[in-house]
CSV table of C-alpha atoms in Angstrom, one decimal:
chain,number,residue,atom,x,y,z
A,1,UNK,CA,-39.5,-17.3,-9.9
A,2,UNK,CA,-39.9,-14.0,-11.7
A,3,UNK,CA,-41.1,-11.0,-8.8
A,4,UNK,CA,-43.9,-9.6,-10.2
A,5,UNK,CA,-42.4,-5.8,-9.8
A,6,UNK,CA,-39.9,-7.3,-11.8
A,7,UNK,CA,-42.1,-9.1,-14.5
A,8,UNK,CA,-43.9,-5.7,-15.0
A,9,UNK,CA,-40.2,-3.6,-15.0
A,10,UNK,CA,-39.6,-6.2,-17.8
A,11,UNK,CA,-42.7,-5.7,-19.8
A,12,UNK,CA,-42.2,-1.9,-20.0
A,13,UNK,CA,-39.0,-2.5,-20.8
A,14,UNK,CA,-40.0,-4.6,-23.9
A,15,UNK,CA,-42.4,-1.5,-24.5
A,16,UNK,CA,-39.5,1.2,-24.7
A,17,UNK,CA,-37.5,-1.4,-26.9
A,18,UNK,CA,-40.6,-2.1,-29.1
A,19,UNK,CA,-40.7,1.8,-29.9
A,20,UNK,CA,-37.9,2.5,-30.1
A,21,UNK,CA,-36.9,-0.4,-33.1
A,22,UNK,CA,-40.2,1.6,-34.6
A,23,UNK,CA,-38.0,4.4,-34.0
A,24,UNK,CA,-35.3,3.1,-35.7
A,25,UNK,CA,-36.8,1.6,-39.0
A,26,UNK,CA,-39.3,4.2,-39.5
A,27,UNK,CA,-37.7,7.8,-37.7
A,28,UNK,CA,-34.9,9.1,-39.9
A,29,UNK,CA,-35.8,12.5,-40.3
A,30,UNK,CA,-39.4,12.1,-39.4
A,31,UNK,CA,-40.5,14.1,-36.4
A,32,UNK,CA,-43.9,12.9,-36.2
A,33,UNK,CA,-42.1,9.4,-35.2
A,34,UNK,CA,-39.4,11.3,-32.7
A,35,UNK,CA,-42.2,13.8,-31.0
A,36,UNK,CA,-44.9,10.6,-30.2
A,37,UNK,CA,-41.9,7.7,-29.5
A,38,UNK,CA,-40.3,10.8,-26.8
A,39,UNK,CA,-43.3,11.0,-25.7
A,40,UNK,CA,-44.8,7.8,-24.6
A,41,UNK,CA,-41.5,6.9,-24.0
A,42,UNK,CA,-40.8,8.9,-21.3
A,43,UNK,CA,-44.0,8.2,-20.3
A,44,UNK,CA,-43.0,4.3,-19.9
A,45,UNK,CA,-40.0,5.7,-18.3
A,46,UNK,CA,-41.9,7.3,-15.1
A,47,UNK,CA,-43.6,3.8,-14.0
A,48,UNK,CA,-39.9,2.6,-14.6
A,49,UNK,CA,-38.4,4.7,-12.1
A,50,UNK,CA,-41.3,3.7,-9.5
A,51,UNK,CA,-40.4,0.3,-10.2
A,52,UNK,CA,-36.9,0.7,-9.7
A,53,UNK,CA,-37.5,3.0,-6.6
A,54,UNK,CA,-39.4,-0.2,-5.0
A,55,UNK,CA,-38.0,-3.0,-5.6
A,56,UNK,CA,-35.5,-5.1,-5.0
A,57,UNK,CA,-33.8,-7.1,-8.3
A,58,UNK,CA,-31.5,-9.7,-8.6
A,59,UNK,CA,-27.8,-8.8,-9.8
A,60,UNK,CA,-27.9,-10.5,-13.1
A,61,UNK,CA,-31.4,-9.0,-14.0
A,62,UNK,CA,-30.1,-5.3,-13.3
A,63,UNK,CA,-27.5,-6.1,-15.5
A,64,UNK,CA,-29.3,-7.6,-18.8
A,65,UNK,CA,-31.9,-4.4,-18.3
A,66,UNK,CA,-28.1,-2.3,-17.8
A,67,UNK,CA,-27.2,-4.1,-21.5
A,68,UNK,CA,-30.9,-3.3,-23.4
A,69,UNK,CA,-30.1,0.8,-22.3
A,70,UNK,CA,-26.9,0.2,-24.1
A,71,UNK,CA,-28.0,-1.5,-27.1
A,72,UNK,CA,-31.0,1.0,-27.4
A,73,UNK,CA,-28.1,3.5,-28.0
A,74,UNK,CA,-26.6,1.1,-30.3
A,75,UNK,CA,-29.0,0.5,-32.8
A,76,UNK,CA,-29.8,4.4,-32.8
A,77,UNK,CA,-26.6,5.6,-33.4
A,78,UNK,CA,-26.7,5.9,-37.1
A,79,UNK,CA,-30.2,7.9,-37.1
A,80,UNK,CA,-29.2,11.6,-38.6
A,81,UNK,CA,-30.6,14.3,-35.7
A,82,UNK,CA,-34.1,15.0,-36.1
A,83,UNK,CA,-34.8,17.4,-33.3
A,84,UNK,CA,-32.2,19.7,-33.7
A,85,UNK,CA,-29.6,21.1,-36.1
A,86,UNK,CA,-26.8,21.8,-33.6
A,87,UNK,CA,-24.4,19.1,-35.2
A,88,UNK,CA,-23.4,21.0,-38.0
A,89,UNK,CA,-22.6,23.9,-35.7
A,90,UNK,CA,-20.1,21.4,-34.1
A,91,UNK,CA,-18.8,19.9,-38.1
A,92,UNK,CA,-18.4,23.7,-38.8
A,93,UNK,CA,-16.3,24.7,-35.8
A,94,UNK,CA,-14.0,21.6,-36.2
A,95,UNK,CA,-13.6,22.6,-40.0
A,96,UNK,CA,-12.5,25.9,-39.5
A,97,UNK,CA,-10.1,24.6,-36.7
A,98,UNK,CA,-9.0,22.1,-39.1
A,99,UNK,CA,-8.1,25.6,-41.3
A,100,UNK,CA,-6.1,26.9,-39.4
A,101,UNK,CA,-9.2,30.1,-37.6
A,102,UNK,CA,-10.4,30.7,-34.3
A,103,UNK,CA,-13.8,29.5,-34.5
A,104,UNK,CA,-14.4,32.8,-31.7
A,105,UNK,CA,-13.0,35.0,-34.8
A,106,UNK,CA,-15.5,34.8,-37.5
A,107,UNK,CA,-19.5,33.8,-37.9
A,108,UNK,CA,-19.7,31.1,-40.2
A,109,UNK,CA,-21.6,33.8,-43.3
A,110,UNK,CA,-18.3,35.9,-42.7
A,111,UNK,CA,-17.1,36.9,-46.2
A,112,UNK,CA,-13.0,35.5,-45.3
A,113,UNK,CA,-14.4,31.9,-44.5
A,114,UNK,CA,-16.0,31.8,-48.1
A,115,UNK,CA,-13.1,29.6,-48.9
A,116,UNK,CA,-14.6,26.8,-46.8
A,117,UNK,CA,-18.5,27.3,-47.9
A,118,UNK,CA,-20.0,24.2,-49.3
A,119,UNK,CA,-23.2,23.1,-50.3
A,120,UNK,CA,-24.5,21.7,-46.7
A,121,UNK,CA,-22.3,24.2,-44.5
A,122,UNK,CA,-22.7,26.6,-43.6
A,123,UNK,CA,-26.6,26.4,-44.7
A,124,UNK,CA,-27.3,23.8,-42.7
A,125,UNK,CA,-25.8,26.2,-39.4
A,126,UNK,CA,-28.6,27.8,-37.2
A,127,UNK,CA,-27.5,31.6,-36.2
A,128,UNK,CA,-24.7,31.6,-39.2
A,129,UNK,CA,-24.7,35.2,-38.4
A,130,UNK,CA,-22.5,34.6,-34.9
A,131,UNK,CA,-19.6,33.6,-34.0
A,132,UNK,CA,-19.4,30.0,-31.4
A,133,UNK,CA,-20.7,30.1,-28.1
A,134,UNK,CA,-19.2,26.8,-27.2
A,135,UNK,CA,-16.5,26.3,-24.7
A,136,UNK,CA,-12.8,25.5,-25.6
A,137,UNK,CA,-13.1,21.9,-24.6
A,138,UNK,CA,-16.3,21.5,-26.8
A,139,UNK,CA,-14.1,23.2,-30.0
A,140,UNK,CA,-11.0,21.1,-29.1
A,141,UNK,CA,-13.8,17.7,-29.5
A,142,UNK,CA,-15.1,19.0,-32.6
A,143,UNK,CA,-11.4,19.4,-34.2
A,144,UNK,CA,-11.2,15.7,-33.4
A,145,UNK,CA,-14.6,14.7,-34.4
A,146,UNK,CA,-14.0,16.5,-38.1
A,147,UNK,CA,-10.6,15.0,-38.7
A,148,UNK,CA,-12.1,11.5,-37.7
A,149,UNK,CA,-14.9,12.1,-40.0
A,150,UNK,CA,-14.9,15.2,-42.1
A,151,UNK,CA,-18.4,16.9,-42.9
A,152,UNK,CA,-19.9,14.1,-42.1
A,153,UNK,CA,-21.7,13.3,-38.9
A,154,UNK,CA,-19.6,10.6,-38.2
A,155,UNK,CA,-16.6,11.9,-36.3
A,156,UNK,CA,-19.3,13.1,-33.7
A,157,UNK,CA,-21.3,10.6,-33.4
A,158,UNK,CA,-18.4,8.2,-32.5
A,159,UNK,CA,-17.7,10.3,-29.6
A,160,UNK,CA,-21.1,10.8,-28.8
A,161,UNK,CA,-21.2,7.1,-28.1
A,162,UNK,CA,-17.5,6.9,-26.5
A,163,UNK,CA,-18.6,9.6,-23.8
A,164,UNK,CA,-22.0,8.2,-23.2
A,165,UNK,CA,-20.8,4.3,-22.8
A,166,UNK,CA,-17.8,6.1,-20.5
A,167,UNK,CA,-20.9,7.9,-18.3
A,168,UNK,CA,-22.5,4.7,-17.7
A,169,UNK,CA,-19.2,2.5,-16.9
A,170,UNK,CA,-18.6,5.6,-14.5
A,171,UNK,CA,-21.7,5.5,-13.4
A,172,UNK,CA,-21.8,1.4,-12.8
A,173,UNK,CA,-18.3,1.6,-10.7
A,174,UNK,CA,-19.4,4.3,-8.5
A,175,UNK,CA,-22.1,1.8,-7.3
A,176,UNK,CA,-20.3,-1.4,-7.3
A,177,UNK,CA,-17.8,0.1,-5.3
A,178,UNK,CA,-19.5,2.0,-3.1
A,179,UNK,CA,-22.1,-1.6,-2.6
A,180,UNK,CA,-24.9,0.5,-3.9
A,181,UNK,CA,-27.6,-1.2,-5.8
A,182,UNK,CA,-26.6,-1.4,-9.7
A,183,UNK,CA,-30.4,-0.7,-9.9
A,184,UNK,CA,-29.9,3.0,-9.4
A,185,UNK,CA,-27.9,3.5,-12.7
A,186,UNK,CA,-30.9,2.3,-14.8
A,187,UNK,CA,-32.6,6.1,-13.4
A,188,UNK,CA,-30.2,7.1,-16.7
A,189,UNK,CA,-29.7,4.3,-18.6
A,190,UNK,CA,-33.2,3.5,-18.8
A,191,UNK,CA,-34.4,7.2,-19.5
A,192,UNK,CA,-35.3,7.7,-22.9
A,193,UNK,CA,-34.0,11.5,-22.5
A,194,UNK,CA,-29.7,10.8,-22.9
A,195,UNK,CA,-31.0,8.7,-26.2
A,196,UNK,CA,-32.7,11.0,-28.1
A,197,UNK,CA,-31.0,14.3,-27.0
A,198,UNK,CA,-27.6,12.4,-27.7
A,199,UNK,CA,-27.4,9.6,-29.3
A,200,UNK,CA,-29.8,10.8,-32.3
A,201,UNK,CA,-29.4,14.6,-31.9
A,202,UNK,CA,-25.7,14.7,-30.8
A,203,UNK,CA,-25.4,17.3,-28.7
A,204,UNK,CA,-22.6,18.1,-27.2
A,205,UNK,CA,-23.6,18.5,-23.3
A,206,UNK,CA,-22.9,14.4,-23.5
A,207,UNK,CA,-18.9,15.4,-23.2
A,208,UNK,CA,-19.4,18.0,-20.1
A,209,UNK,CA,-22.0,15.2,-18.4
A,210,UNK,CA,-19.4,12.5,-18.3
A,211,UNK,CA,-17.0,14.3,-17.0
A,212,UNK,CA,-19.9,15.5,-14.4
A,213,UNK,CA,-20.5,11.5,-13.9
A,214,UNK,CA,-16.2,11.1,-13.3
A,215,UNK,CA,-16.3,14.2,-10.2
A,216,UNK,CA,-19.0,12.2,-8.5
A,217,UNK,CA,-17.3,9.1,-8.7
A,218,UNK,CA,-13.5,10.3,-8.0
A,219,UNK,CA,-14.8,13.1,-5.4
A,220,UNK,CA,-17.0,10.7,-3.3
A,221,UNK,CA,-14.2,7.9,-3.6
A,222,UNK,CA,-12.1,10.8,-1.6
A,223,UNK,CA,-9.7,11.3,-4.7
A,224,UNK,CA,-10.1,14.9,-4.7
A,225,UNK,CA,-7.7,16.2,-7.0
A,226,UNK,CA,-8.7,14.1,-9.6
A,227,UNK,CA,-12.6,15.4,-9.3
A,228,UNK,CA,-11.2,18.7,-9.2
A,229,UNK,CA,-9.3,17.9,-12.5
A,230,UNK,CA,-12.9,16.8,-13.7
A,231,UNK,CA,-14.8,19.4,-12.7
A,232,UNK,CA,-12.8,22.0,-14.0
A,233,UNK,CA,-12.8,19.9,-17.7
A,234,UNK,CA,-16.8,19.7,-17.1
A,235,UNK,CA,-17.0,23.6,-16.6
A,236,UNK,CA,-14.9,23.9,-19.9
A,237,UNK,CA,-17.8,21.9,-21.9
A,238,UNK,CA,-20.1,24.1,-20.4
A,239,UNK,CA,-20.2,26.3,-17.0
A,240,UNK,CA,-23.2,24.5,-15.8
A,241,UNK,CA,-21.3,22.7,-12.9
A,242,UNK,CA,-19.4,25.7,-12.1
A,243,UNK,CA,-22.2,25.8,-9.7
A,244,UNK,CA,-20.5,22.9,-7.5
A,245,UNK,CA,-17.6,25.5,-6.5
A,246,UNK,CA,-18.9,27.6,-3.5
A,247,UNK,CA,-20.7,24.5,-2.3
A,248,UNK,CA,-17.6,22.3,-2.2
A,249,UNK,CA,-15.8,25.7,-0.7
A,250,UNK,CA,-18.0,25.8,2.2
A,251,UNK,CA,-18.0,22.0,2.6
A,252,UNK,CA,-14.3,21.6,3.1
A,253,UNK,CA,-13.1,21.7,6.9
A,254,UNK,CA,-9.3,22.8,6.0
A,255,UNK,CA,-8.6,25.8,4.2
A,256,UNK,CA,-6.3,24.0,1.8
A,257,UNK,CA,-8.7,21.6,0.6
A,258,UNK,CA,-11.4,24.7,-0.1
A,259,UNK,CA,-9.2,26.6,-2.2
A,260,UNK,CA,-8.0,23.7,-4.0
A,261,UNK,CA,-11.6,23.1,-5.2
A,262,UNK,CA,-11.6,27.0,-6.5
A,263,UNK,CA,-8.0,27.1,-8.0
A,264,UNK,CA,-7.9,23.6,-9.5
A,265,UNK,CA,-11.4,23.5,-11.6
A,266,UNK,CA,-10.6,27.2,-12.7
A,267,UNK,CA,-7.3,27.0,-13.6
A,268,UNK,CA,-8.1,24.2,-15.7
A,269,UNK,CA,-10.9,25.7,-17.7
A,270,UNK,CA,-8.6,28.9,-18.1
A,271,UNK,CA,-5.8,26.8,-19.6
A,272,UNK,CA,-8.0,25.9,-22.2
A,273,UNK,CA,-9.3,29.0,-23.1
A,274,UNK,CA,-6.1,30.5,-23.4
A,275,UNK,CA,-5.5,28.9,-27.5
A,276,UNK,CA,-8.4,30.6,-28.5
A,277,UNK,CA,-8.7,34.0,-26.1
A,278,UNK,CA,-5.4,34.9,-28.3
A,279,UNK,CA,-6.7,36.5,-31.2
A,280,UNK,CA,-11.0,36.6,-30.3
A,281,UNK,CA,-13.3,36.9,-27.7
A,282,UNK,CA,-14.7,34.1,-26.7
A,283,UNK,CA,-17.8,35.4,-25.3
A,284,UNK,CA,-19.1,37.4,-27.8
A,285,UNK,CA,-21.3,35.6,-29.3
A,286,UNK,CA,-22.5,33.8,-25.8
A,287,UNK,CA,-23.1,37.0,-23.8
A,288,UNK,CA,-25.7,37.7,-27.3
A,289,UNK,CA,-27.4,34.7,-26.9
A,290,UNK,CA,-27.8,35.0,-22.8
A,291,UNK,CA,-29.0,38.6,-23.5
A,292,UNK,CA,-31.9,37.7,-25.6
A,293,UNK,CA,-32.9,33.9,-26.3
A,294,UNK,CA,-36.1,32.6,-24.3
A,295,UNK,CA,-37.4,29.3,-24.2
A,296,UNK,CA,-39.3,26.9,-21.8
A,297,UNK,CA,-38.6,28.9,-18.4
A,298,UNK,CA,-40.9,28.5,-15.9
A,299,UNK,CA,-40.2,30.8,-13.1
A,300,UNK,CA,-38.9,33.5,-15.9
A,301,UNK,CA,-41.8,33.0,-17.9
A,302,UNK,CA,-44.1,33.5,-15.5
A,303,UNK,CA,-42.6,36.8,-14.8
A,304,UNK,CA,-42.2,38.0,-18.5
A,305,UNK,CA,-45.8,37.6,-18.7
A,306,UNK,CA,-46.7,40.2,-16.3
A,307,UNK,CA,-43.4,42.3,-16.9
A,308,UNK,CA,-43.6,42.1,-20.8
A,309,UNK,CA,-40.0,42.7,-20.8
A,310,UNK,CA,-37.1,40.4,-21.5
A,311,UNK,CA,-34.0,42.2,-19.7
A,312,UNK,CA,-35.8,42.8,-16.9
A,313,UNK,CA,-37.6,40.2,-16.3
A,314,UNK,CA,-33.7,38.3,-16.8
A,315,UNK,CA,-32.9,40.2,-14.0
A,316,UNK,CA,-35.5,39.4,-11.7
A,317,UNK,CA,-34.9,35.7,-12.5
A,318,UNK,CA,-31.7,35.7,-12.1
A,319,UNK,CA,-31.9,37.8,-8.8
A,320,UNK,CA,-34.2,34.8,-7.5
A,321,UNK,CA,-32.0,32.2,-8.3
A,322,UNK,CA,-29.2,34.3,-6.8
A,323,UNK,CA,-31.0,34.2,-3.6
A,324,UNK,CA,-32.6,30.8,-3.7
A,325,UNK,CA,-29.1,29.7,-4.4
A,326,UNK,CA,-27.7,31.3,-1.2
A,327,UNK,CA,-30.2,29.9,1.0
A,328,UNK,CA,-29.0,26.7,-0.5
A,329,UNK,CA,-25.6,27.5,0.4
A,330,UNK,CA,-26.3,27.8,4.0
A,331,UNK,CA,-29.3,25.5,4.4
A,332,UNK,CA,-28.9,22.1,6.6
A,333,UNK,CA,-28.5,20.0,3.2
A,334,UNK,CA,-25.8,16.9,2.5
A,335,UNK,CA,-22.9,17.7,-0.3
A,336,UNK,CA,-24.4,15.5,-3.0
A,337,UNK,CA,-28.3,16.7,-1.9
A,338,UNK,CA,-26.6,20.3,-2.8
A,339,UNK,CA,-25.2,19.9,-5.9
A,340,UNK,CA,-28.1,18.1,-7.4
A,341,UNK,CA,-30.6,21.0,-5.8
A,342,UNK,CA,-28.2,23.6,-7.6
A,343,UNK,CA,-28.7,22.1,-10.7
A,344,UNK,CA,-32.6,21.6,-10.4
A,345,UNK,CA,-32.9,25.7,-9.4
A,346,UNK,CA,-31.2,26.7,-12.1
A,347,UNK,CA,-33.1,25.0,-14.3
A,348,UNK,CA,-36.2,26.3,-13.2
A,349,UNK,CA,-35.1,30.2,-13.2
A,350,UNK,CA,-33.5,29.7,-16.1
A,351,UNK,CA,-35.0,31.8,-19.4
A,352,UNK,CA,-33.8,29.0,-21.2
A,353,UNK,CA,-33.9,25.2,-20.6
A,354,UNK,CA,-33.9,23.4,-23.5
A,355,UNK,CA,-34.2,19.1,-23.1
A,356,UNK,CA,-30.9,18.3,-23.1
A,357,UNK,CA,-30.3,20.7,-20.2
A,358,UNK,CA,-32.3,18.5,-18.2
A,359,UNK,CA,-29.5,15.8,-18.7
A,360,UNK,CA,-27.1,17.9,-16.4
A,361,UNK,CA,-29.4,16.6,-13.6
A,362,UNK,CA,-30.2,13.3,-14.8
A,363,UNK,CA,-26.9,12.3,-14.6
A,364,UNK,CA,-27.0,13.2,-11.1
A,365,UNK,CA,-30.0,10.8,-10.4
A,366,UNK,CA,-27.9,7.7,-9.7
A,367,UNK,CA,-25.8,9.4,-7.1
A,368,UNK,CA,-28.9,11.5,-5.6
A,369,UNK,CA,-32.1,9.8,-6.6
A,370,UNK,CA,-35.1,12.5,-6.4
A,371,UNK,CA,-38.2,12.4,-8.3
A,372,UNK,CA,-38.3,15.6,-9.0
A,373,UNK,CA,-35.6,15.0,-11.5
A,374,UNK,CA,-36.9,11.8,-12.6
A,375,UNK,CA,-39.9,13.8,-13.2
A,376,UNK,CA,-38.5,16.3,-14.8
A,377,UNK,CA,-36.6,14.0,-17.0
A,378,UNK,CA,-40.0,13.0,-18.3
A,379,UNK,CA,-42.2,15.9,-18.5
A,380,UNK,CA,-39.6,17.8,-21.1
A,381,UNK,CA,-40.7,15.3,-23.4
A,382,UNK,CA,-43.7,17.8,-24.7
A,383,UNK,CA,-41.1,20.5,-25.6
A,384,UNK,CA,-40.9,18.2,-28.8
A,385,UNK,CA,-44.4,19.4,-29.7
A,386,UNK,CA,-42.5,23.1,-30.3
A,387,UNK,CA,-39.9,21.4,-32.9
A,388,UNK,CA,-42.9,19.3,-34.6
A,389,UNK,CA,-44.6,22.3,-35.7
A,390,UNK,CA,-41.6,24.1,-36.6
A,391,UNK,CA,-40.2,21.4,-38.6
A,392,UNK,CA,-43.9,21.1,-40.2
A,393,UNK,CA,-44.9,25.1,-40.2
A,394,UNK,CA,-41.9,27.0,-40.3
A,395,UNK,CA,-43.0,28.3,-36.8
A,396,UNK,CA,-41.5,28.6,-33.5
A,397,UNK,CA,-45.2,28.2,-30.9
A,398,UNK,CA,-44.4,27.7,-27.4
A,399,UNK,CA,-47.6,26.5,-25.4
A,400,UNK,CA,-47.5,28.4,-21.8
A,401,UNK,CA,-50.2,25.8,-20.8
A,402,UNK,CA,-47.9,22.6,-22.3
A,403,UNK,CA,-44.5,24.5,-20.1
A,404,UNK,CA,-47.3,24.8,-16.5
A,405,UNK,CA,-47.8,21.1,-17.0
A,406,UNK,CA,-44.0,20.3,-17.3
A,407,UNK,CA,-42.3,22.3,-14.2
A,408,UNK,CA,-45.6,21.6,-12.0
A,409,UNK,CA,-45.0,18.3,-10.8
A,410,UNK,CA,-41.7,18.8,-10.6
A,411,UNK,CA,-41.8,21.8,-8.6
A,412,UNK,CA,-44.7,20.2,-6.4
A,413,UNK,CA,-42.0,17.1,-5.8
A,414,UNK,CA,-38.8,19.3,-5.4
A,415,UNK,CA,-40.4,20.9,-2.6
A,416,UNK,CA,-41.4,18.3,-0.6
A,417,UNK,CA,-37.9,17.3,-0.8
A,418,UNK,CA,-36.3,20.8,0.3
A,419,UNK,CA,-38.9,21.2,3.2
A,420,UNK,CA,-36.4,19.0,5.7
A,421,UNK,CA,-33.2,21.4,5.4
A,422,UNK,CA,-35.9,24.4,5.3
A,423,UNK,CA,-37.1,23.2,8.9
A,424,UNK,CA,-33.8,23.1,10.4
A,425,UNK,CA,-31.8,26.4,8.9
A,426,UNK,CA,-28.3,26.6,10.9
A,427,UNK,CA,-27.0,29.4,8.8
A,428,UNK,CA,-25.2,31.0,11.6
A,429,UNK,CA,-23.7,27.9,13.2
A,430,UNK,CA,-22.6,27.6,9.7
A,431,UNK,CA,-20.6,30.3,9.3
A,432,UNK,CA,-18.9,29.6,12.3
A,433,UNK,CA,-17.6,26.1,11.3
A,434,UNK,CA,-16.5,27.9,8.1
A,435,UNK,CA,-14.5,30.6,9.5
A,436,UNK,CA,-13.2,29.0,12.6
């Protein structure tokens, strides 16, 4: 006989799958159809996660709901983006790498990449005017996605899928072998956030999250080199993660084991770089973007709207999470309750968190299930209502009152869950363990 936390888990289910076939048949390029189906979606997706949280499911059950997240992806695949323009970005950089050019060296309106101008690229490129600001690893997956498939979207979508399918297999050994409920992997595979920042608008954070997904799994099955391998090919998607690398530092007893977790993950990322650092810089375009791009901060909102200026109030941001980020450091935590809290604060003193940032700490949620994330995961659903009026208006209208209403339940939830290592601080028994 059917539980009846399980009867309703399967009813919302059926909900999610109903929209999103509605998503399917009726969404391509229509954003009306992406901004309300995110929505309620992730709507559905918060009494999901309670459900989950709560109750206890048979094996086979977790499994079939494990196989609906999958097809979901599936039968979405083919969708072109809708919420963002980013692919082409990723088709242009694998083009001119295809060419023989740095994709550091030249912005795609450059006058000596004419020769590769056609009539979707570079037009179809947001910010033509700047070099890349993705890592090497991301520009070495885009070579391979543009000889797979050329202009087209195809080469990235197939490894779009590949890396998510690989995050959830990851993510489904980790538990089975560890005798952790399989239930726990449906906190991602269930959220409607992974399937429409990746598997319809293809970004490219799905390649740094798997390997994210892989550190967790080899790290905490004691294979340490191998996570260390993992983290360093995670940092060269993006630096998000780079974040892990004091924390596993001070969380190593022998000396040999800390500076393994410095050396490793760096030396790998710089190995990578070193193709491209040749001839360009890298960084160029990136430290332009960091500089002066704003969108959907909370904690560096709030102060630009007092300050009414961007630098500084980047600074004083930044200076917050610096500190917050120490008292995490030192604060009487567990390893994986640290590394997901790293994530979540720099999110929130961020200038910048677009949706498919939040996915760095959603894949997290299976290995440290908080509901602030889970939350979170959810309430960035309404930074869709920005790209629907763009897309209708030409505008870009962020809603202060819309961003309060996102980061307030999930600061109200991430507090209550850092009050226990706030009530016990041991910073200076700490530091003794470290350096004894």
């Amino acid at each position: 006989m059917i539980k009846r936390e399980e009867l309703y888990l399967y009813v919302l289910v059926l909900l999610m799958s109903v929209s999103l076939l509605i998503m399917r048949l009726n969404g391509s390029d229509n954003i009306y159809y992406y901004t309300y189906i995110f929505i309620i979606t992730s709507l559905f997706y918060l009494i999901i996660a309670w459900l989950i949280l709560r109750g206890d499911f048979e094996f086979r059950s977790l499994l079939f709901l494990l196989g609906i997240g999958i097809i979901f992806r599936v039968l979405l695949l083919e969708l072109n983006p809708i919420g963002s323009d980013d692919v082409f970005r990723y088709i242009w950089d694998g083009k001119v790498q295809a060419n023989g050019i740095n994709p550091y060296l030249y912005e795609p309106n450059n006058p000596a990449l004419t020769f590769l101008h056609t009539i979707s690229l570079p037009s179809l490129i947001n910010f033509a005017n700047m070099p890349t600001i993705y890592f090497p690893l991301s520009e070495i997956l885009f070579f391979i996605a543009y000889l797979i498939g050329g202009e087209s979207i195809i080469g990235i979508k197939l490894l779009i899928i590949l890396f998510e399918l690989g995050t959830i297999f990851i993510i489904y050994k980790y538990l089975t072998e560890n005798n952790i409920s399989i239930k726990y992997s449906l906190l991602y595979v269930l959220s409607p956030l992974p399937i429409f920042q990746f598997i319809i608008d293809s970004h490219v954070d799905i390649f740094g999250i798997f390997f994210t997904a892989l550190f967790f799994y080899l790290y905490f099955g004691n294979k340490k080199f191998g996570a260390f391998i993992a983290l360093g090919l995670s940092i060269a998607i993006k630096p998000t993660i780079g974040l892990f690398l004091p924390i596993l530092f001070l969380y190593e007893e022998k000396w040999k084991e800390r500076i393994k977790s410095i050396i490793i993950p760096i030396a790998v990322t710089a190995i990578l770089f070193i193709p491209y650092i040749i001839n360009a810089n890298p960084f160029n375009a990136l430290i332009i973007f960091s500089k002066n791009w704003m969108y959907n901060g909370f904690v560096f909102d709030i102060i630009n709207m007092v300050l009414r200026d961007n630098q500084e109030s980047r600074m004083i941001s930044g200076g917050l999470f610096i500190i917050s980020y120490l008292i995490l450091l030192f604060a009487n935590y567990g390893l994986r309750d640290k590394l997901y809290f790293s994530v979540i604060l720099l999110l929130i003193f961020s200038p910048v968190v677009h949706p498919w940032y939040v996915l760095w700490l959603v894949v997290i949620l299976p290995f440290v299930p908080k509901w602030s994330g889970i939350i979170f995961a959810a309430t960035i659903c309404v930074t869709s209502i920005t790209m629907l009026i763009y897309k209708n208006l030409g505008m870009w209208i962020e809603f202060k009152m819309l961003v309060f209403f996102e980061y307030l339940p999930v600061i109200v939830f991430l507090i209550i869950e850092l009050r226990r290592g706030i009530r016990k601080p041991y910073f200076i028994n700490h530091l003794r363990k470290i350096f004894s």
